[in-house]
Coordinates of C-alpha atoms and ligand atoms in Angstrom, one line a residue:
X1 CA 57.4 232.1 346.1
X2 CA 55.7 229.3 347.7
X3 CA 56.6 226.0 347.2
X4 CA 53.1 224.9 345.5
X5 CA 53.4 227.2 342.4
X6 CA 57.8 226.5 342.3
X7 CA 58.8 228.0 338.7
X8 CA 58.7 226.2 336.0
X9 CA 60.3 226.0 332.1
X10 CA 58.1 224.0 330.6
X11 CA 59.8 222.4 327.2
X12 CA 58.0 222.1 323.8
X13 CA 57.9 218.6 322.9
X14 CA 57.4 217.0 319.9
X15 CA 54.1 214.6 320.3
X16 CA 56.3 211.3 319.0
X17 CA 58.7 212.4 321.2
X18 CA 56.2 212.7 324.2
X19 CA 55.1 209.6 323.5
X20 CA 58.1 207.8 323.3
X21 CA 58.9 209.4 327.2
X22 CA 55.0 208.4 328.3
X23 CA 56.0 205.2 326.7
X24 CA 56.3 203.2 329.9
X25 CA 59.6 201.4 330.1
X26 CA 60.9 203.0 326.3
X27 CA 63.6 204.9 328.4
X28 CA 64.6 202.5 330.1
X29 CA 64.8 199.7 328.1
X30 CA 67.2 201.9 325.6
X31 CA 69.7 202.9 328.3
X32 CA 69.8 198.9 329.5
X33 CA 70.4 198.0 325.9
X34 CA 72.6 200.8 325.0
X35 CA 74.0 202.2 328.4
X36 CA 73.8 205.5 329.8
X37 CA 73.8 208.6 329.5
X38 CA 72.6 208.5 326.1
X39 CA 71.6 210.7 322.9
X40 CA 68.7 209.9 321.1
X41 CA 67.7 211.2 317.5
X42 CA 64.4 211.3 316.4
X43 CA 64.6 211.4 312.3
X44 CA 60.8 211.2 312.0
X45 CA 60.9 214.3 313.6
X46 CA 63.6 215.8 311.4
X47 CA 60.9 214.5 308.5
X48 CA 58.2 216.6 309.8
X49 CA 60.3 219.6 310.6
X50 CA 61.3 219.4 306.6
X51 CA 57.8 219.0 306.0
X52 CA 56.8 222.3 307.1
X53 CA 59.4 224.5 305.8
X54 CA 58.5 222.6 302.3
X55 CA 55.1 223.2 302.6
X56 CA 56.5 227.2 303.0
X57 CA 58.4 226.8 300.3
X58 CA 56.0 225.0 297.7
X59 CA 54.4 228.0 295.7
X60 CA 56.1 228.2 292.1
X61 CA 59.7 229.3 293.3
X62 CA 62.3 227.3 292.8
X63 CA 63.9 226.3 295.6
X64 CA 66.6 224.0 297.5
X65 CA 66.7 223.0 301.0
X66 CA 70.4 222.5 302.5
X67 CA 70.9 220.7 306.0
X68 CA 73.3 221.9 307.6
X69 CA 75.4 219.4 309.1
X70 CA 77.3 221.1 311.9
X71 CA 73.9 221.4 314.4
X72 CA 74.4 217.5 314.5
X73 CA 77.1 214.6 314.0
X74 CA 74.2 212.2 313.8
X75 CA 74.9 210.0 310.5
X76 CA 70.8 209.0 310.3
X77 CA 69.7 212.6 310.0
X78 CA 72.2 212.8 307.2
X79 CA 70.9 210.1 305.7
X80 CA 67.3 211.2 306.1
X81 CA 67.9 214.0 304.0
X82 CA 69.2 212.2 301.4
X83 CA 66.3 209.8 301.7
X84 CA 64.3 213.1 301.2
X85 CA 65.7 214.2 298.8
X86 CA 67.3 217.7 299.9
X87 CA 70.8 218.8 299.6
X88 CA 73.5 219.0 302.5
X89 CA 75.7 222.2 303.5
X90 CA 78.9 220.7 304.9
X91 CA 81.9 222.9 306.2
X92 CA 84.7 220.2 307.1
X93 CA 86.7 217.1 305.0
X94 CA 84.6 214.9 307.3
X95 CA 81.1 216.4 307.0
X96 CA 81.6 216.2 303.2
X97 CA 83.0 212.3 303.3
X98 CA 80.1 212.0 305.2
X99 CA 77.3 213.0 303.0
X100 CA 79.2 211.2 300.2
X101 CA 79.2 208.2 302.1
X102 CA 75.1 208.6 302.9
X103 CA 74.7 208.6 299.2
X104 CA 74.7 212.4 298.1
X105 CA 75.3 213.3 294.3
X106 CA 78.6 216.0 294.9
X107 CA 75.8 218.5 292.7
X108 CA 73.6 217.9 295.9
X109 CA 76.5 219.1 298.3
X110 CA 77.0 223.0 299.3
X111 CA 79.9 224.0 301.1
X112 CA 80.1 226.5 303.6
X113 CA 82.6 228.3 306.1
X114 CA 86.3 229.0 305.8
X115 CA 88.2 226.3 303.8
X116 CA 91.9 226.3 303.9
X117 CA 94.1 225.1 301.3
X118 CA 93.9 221.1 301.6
X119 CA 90.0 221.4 302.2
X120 CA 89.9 223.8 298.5
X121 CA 91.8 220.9 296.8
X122 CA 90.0 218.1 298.6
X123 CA 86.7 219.7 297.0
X124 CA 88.2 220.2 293.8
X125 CA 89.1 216.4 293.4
X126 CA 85.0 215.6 294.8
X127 CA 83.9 217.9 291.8
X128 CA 86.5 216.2 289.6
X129 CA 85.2 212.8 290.5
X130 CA 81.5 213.4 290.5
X131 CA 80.7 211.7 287.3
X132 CA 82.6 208.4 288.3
X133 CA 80.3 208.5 291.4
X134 CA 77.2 209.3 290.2
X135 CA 77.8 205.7 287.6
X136 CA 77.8 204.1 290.8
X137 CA 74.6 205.4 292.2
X138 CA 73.2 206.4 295.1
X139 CA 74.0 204.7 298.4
X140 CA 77.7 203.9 296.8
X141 CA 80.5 204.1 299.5
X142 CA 83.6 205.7 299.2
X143 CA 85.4 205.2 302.6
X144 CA 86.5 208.1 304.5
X145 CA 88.9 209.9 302.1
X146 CA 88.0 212.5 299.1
X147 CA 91.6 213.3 297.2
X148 CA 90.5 212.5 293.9
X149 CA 92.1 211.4 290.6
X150 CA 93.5 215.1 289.3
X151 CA 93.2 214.2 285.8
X152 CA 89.6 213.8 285.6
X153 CA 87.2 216.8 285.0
X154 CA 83.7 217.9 286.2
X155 CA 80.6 216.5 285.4
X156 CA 79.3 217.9 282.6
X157 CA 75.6 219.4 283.7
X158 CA 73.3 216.6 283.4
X159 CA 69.4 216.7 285.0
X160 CA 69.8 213.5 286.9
X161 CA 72.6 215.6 289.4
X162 CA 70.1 218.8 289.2
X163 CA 72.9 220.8 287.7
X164 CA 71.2 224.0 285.4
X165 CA 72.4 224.1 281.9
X166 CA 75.2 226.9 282.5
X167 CA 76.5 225.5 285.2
X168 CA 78.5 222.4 286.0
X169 CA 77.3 219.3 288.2
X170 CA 79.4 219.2 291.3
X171 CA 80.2 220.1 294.7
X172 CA 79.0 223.7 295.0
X173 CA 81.5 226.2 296.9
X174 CA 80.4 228.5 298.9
X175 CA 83.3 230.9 299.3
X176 CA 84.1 232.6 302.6
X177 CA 86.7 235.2 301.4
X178 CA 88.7 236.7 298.4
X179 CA 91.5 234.8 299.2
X180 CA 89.8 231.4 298.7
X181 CA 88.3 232.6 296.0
X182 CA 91.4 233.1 294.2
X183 CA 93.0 230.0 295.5
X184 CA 90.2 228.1 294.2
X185 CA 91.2 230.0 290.6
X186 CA 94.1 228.8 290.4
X187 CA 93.5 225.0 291.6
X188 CA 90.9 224.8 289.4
X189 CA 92.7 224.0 286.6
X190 CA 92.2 224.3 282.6
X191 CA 89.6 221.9 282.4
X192 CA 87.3 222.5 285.5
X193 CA 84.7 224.9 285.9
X194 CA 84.2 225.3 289.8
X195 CA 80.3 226.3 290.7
X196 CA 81.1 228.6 292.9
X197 CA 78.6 230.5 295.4
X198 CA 79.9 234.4 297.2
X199 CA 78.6 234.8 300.7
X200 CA 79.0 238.6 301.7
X201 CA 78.9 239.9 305.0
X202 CA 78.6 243.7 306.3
X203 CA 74.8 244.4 305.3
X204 CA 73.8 247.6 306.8
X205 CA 72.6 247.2 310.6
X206 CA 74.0 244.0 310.8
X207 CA 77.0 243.2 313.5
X208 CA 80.2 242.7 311.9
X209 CA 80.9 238.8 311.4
X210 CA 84.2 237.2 310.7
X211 CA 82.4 235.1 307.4
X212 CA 81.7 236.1 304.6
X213 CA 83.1 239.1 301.9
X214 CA 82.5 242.7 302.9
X215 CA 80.2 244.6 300.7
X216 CA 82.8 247.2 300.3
X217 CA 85.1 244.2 298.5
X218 CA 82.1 243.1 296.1
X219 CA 84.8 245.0 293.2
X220 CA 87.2 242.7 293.6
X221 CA 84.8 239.9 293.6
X222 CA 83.8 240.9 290.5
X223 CA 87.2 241.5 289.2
X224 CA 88.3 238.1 290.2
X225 CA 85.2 236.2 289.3
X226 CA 85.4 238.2 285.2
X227 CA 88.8 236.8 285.3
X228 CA 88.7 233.4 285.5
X229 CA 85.6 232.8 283.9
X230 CA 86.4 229.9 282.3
X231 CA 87.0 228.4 285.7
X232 CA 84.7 229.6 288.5
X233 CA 81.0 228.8 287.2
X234 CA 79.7 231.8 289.5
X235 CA 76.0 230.6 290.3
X236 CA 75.4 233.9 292.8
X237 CA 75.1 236.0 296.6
X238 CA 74.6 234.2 299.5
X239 CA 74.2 235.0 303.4
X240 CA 74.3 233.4 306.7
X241 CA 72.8 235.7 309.4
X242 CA 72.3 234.1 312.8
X243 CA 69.6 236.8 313.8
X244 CA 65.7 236.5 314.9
X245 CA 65.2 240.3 313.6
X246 CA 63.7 239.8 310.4
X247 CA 64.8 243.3 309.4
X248 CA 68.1 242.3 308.8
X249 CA 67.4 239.2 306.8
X250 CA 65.5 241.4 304.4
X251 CA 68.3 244.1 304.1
X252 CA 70.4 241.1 303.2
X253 CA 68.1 239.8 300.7
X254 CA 67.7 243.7 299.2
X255 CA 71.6 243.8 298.7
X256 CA 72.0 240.3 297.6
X257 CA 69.1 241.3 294.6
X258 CA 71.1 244.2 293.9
X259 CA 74.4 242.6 293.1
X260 CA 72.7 239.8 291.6
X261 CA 71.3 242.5 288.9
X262 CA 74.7 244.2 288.7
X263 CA 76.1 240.4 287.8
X264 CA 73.8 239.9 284.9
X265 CA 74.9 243.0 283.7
X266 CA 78.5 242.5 283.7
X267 CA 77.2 239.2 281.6
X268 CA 77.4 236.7 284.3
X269 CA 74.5 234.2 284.6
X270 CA 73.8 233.7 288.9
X271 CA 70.7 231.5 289.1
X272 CA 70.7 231.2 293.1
X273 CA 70.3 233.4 296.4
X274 CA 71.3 231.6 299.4
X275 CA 69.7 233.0 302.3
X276 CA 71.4 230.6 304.8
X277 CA 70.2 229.9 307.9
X278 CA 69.2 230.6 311.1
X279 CA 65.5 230.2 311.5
X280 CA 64.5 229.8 314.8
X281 CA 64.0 227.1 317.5
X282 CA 60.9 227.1 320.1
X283 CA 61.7 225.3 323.0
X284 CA 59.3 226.7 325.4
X285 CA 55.5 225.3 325.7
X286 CA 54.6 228.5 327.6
X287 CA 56.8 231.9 327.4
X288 CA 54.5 233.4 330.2
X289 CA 56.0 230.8 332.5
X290 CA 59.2 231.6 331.0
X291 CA 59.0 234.9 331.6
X292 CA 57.9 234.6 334.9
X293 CA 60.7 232.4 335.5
X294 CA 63.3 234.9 334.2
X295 CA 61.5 237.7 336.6
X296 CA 62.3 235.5 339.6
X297 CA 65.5 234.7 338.8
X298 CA 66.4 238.6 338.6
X299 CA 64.5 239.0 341.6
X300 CA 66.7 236.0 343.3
X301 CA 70.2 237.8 341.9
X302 CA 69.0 241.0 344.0
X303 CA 68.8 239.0 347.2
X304 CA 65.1 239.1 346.9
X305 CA 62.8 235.7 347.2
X306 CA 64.5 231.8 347.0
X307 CA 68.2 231.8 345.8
X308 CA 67.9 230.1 342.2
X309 CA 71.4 230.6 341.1
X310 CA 74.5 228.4 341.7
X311 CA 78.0 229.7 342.9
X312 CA 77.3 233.4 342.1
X313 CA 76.2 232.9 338.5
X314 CA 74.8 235.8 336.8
X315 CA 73.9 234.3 333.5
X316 CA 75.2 237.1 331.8
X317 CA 73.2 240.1 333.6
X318 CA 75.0 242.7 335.1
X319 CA 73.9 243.7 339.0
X320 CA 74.1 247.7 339.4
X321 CA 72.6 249.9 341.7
X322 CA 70.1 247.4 342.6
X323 CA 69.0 246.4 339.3
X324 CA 69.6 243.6 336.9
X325 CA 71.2 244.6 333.2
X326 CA 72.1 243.3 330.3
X327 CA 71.5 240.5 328.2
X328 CA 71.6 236.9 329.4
X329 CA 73.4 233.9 327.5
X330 CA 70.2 232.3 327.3
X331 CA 67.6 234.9 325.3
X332 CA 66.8 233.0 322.3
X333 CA 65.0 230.1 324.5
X334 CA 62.5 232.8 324.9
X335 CA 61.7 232.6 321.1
X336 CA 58.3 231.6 320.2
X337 CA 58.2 232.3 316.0
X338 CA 58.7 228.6 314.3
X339 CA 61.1 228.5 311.7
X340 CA 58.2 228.1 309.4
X341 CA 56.6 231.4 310.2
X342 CA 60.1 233.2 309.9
X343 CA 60.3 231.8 306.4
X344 CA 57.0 232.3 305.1
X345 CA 57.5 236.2 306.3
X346 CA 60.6 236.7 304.7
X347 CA 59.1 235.4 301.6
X348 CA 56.2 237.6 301.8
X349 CA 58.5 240.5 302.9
X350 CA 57.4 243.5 300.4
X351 CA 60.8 244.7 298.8
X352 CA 60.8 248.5 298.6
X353 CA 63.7 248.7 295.2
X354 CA 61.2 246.1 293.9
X355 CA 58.4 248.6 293.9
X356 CA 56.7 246.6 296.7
X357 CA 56.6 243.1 295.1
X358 CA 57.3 240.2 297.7
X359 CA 61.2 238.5 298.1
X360 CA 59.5 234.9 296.6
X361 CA 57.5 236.9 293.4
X362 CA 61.0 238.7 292.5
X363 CA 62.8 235.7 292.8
X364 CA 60.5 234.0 290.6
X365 CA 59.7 236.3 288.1
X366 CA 63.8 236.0 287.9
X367 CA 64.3 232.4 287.8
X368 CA 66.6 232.9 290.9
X369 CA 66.3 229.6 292.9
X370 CA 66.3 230.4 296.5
X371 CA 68.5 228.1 298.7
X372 CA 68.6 227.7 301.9
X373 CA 70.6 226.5 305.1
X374 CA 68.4 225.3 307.7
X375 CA 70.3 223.5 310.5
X376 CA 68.6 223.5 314.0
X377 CA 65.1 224.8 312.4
X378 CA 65.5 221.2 311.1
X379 CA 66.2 219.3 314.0
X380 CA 64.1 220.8 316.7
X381 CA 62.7 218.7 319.0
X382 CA 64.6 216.1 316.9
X383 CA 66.5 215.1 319.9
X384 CA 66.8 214.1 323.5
X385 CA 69.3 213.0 326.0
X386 CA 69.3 210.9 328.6
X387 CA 71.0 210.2 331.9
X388 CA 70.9 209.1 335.1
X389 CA 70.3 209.8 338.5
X390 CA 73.8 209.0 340.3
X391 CA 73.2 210.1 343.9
X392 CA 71.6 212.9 345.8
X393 CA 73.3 215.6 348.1
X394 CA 72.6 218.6 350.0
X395 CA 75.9 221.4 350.2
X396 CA 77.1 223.6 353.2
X397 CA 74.7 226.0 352.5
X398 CA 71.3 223.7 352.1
X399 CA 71.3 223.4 348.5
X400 CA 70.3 220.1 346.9
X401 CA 72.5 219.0 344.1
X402 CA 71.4 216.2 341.8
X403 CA 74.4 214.4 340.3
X404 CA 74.1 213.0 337.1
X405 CA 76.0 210.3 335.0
X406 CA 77.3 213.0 332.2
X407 CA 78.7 216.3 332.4
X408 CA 77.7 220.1 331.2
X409 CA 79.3 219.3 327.8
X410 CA 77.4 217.3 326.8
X411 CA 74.3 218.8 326.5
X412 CA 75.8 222.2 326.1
X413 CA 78.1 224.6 325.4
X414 CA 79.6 226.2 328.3
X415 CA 78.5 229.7 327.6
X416 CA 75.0 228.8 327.3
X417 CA 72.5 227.9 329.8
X418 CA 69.8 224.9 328.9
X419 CA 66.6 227.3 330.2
X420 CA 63.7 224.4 329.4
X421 CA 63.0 221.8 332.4
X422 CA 64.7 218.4 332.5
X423 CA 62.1 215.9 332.8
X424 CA 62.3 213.0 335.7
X425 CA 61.5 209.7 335.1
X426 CA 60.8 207.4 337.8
X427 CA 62.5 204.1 338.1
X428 CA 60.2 201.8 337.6
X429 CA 61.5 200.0 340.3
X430 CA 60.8 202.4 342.8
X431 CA 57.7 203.1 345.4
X432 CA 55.8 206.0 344.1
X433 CA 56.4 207.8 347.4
X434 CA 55.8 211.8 347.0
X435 CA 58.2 214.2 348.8
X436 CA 56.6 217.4 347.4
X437 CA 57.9 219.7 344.4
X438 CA 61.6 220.8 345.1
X439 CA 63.9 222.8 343.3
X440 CA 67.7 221.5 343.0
X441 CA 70.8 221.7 341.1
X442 CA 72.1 219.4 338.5
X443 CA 75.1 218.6 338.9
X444 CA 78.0 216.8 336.5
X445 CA 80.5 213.6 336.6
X446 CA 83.6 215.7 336.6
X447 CA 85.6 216.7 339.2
X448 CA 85.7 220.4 338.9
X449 CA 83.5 223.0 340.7
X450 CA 82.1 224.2 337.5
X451 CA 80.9 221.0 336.3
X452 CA 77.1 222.2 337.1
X453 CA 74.8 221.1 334.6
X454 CA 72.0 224.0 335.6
X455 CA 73.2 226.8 337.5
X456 CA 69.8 227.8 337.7
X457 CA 67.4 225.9 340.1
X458 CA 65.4 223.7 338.4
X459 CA 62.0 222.3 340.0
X460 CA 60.7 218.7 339.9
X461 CA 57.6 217.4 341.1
X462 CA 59.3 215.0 343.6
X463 CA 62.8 214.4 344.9
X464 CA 64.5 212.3 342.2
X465 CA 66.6 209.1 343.8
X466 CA 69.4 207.1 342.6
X467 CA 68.7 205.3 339.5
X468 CA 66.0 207.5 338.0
X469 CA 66.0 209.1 334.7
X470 CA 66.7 212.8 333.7
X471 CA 65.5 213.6 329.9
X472 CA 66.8 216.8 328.2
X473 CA 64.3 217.9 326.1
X474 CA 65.2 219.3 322.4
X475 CA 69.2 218.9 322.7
X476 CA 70.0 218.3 319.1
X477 CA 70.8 221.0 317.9
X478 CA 74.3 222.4 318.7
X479 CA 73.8 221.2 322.2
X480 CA 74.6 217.2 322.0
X481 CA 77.8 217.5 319.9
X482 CA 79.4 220.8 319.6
X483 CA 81.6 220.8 322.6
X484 CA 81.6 217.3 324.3
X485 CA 85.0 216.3 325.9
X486 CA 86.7 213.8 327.1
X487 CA 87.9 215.2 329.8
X488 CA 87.3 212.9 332.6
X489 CA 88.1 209.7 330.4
X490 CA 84.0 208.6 330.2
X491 CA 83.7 207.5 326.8
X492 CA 81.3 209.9 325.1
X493 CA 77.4 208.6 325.1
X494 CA 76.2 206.8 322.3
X495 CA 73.9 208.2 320.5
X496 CA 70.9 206.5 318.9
X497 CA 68.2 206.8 316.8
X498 CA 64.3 206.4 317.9
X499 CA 61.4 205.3 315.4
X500 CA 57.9 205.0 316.0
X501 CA 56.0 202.1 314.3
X502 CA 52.7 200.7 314.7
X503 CA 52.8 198.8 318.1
X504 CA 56.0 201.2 319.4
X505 CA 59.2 202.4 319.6
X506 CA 62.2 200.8 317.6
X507 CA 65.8 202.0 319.1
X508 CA 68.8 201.5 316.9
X509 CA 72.4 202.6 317.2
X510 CA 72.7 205.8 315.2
X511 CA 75.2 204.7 312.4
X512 CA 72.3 201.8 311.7
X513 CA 69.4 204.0 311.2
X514 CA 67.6 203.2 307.9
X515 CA 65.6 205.8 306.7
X516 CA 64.3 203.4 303.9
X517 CA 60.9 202.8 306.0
X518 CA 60.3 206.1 307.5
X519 CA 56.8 207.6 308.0
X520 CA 54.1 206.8 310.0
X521 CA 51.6 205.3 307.2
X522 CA 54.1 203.7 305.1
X523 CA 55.7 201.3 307.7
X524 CA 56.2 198.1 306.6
X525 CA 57.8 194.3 308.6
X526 CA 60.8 195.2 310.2
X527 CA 64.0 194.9 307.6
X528 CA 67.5 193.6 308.5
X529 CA 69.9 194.0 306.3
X530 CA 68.8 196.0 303.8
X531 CA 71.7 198.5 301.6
Ligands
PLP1 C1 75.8 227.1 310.9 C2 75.4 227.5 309.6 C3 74.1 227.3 309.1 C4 73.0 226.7 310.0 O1 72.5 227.6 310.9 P1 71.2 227.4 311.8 O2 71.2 228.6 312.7 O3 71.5 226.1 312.5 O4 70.1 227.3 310.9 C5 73.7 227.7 307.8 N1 74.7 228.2 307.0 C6 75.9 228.4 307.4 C7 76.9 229.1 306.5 C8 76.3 228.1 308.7 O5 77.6 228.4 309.1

C-alpha cells in the first residue's frame, strides 16, 4: 500500500447535505453560534427520504407510513412527519408525549415494543382522551404527562382521525406478548374498545428474537382476542424483522396473510399488515472502495501490509490458522440496495399460496392496508455531526491519534464501528499548507483507553491541526442518540436542525425547527414566531 492510493470509505452524501459542508464557513458559523461538537438534522432530507418510499408506495394499495421514533430523539423530524402527514410508531411514555406534543391525532400513533404495566394504562388514558384532543386540533400541547381522565371513553371512529368504520380512533397497540395482551383486556374497561395490532415472531428461517408472539402461540392469541371482543378492536399481524435478506421478509408476509385469512374466518375483521421496519441504509458512495478497504484491513490483522487497527481490535473477525473469520460488527455499511428498492421488491414479491399474485395485488384485492415502520430508511443521510480538532499526537509505537472534542458515544454505539470516512474541514483560519494523505486514529475526550472513536485507520488528505473540523457523515440514525453518556461530565452536544433556502443555509436549535416552510420551491420570508 503506498501512500498515494491510502484506502479510502468514501460516504454517500446527500447533495443538500454536501452543499451545506462545501458551503464555505456554514460549519463553522454553526459551531460558533451553537458550540461544539454538534448534531445537525437535516429534515429536508428526511422529506425526500419519505418521498421516495411514497412514490413506492403510491399504486392503489392502501397504505400508512410510521416513523419510528427510536432511530432519533430529534423533536423536528417528529414534527416533520406530522407536517407530512404520516403516522409515528413510538415505544416509550416519552416518545408518545412527544408525538402528542408535535401535534399527532392518538389514531395517527402506533405503538411498538414491550410495554409494562404503567406504559399499558398510560396508553389506555391517550385512547380515552383522544376525542378531547382532537377538539383542540392539531398543534395543541399537552405538556409532558399522558394519565388521562378514566372515565372518558374512545373516540368513536370518525374520518378526520383516519379511523375505519369497525375500528375505534385512537392510539393503536401494537402488542409485544400474550401477557400484555391480556393486561390490556382487562384495563380496558367496559366502555373502551382498544385497536389493538399482534406482532408475531418465529417465522421459519428467521433467528429467534425476544419481540413479538411465537407462531406456535397464535391459539392463544386467538383465544384471548374472541374473548374480549368487545374490548380489543383487533385490526391484524404485524412484524419487525431487522434483516437485508428479502427472503425472510416475504416468509413473514406469507404467514402474516395466512393468519390474517384464518381471522376473518373466526369472524374477526383485521384491515392492516404491518411489515415493520428495517429497510436498509447506504452509506457508502463506492462499495468497490469499501471492499477494498475491508481486504486490507484483513490483510493488516494477519501482520501483512500498514497496521490499520487500534489496540488489537479485531472488529469482530476471528484470526485462525492464518486466516481471518467471521463476521465483523460493521457488515451492513457494505449495503448498497436503498430502502426504496427493498420495498418496491417486496411488494412485487410473487406469493406462491397466492398462486403467484404479487404481496401489494393480494393486499389490495383484500382491502388490507399495508403499514409500515421505517425508521433509519427515513433518516438517512438525514444527519451529521460535528466536532473539533483538539490536538494532534503521535503514540509509543508511531501511530498518529487525532483527538476530538466528543467521545465514541456519541456517534455510536460501542459495538459498532463507523466504516464511512470522516470528512476534514479546514479552519478557515489556517495556511493551506499540504503535508501529504495520512492515515490516523480518532481519538475521544474521555479518559479511558478505549475511548477511540475509529479503531480502524482512517485516511485524510492532509494532517488535520488544532481547531479544524471533523464531519461524521449520515449519523442519524441510531448513531447520534442511542447510547450517548455523560460519563465524563461534558454536557451532551446540541443538536440542531439545518435548512436550505434560497440564498443558504438557515441553522436553528432542534426544539425550534418549523417544518411549516419546508421544501425547496415553496420557501417563503423567514417567520418568527409562528404556532
Ligand atoms: C426499531 C423498530 C423499527 C424501525 O426499524 P428500522 O430498522 O430503523 O427501520 C420499526 N418497528 C419496530 C417495532 C422497531 O422496534
Amino acid at each position: 500500500m503506498t501512500a498515494s492510493t491510502p484506502p479510502r470509505l468514501p460516504a454517500k452524501i446527500d447533495p443538500l447535505v454536501r452543499a451545506f459542508l462545501a458551503d464555505p464557513g456554514a460549519a463553522e458559523a454553526a459551531l460558533s453560534e451553537f458550540g461544539s461538537p454538534a448534531h445537525l438534522v437535516f429534515p429536508q432530507v428526511f422529506a425526500e427520504n419519505l418521498a421516495r418510499l411514497r412514490a413506492v408506495l403510491n399504486r392503489g394499495l392502501p397504505y400508512r407510513i410510521c416513523y419510528a421514533n427510536k432511530v432519533n430523539q430529534s423533536r423536528a423530524f417528529v414534527r416533520t412527519a406530522e407536517h407530512a402527514g404520516i403516522a409515528i410508531d413510538v415505544a416509550s411514555a416519552a416518545e408518545l408525549a412527544g408525538a402528542l406534543e408535535a401535534g399527532f391525532d392518538p389514531a395517527r400513533i402506533e405503538v411498538t415494543g414491550p410495554k409494562g404495566a404503567a406504559f399499558l394504562r398510560d396508553l389506555l388514558a391517550v385512547g380515552a382522551r383522544g376525542d378531547v384532543w382532537a377538539t383542540h386540533g392539531r398543534g395543541a400541547t399537552h405538556g409532558s404527562g399522558v394519565a388521562g381522565d378514566p372515565d372518558l371513553r374512545w373516540p368513536g371512529a370518525t374520518a378526520a382521525t383516519g379511523a375505519s368504520a369497525s375500528h375505534p380512533g385512537g392510539v393503536t397497540i401494537n402488542v409485544d406478548n400474550i401477557w400484555e395482551l391480556r393486561r390490556l383486556a382487562e384495563l380496558a374497561g367496559e366502555h373502551a374498545k382498544v385497536p389493538v395490532l399482534v406482532r408475531l415472531s418465529g417465522f421459519a428461517g428467521t433467528p429467534v428474537s425476544r419481540f413479538g408472539i411465537p407462531l406456535r402461540q397464535v391459539d392463544e392469541v386467538f383465544e384471548v382476542l374472541a374473548a374480549h371482543r368487545d374490548r380489543i378492536g383487533f385490526r391484524g399481524f404485524a412484524f419487525h424483522i431487522d434483516s437485508g435478506e428479502p427472503g425472510e421478509r416475504l416468509r413473514a408476509v406469507q404467514a402474516c396473510l395466512e393468519l390474517t385469512e384464518r381471522a376473518y374466518l373466526e369472524g374477526f375483521s383485521p384491515d392492516v399488515l404491518d411489515i415493520g421496519g428495517g429497510f436498509r441504509q447506504v452509506f457508502t458512495a463506492d462499495a468497490d472502495a469499501f471492499d477494498a478497504y475491508v481486504l486490507a484491513l484483513r490483510e493488516s490483522l494477519l501482520g501483512r501490509g500498514e497496521p490499520m487497527a487500534w489496540g488489537g481490535n479485531t472488529f469482530g473477525f476471528h484470526l485462525d490458522g492464518g486466516a481471518v473469520h467471521g463476521t465483523p460488527v460493521f457488515h451492513k455499511y457494505a449495503n448498497t440496495v436503498p430502502a426504496d428498492r427493498m420495498l418496491a421488491d417486496l411488494l412485487d414479491a410473487g406469493l406462491d399460496a397466492q398462486g403467484g399474485r404479487s404481496f401489494a395485488q393480494v393486499a389490495a384485492e383484500n382491502l388490507l392496508e399495508v403499514w409500515l415502520e421505517p425508521g433509519k430508511a427515513l433518516v438517512d443521510h438525514a444527519g451529521i455531526t460535528l466536532a473539533r480538532v483538539e490536538f494532534v499526537k503521535e503514540t509509543a509505537d508511531g501511530s498518529v491519534l487525532v483527538n476530538l472534542d466528543l467521545s465514541r458515544d456519541t456517534v455510536t454505539p460501542a459495538d459498532q464501528e463507523v466504516m464511512v470516512d470522516p470528512l476534514l474541514l479546514p479552519n478557515p483560519a489556517h495556511a493551506h499548507g499540504d503535508s501529504g494523505p495520512i492515515g490516523v486514529f480518532l481519538a475521544g475526550r474521555l479518559c479511558l483507553e478505549r475511548d477511540l472513536i475509529t479503531n480502524h485507520k482512517v485516511w485524510f488528505a492532509r494532517r488535520p491541526r488544532s481547531g479544524d473540523v471533523i464531519a461524521f457523515p449520515n449519523t442519524a440514525a441510531y448513531h447520534m442518540d442511542l447510547s450517548a453518556a455523560r460519563a465524563s461530565m461534558h454536557p451532551l452536544p446540541p443538536k440542531l436542525a439545518v435548512r436550505q433556502r434560497p440564498g443558504g443555509f438557515e441553522v436553528c436549535r432542534d426544539e425550534e425547527f418549523d417544518p411549516e416552510t419546508l421544501g425547496r420551491e415553496s420557501v417563503g420570508p423567514p417567520r418568527h414566531g409562528v404556532r
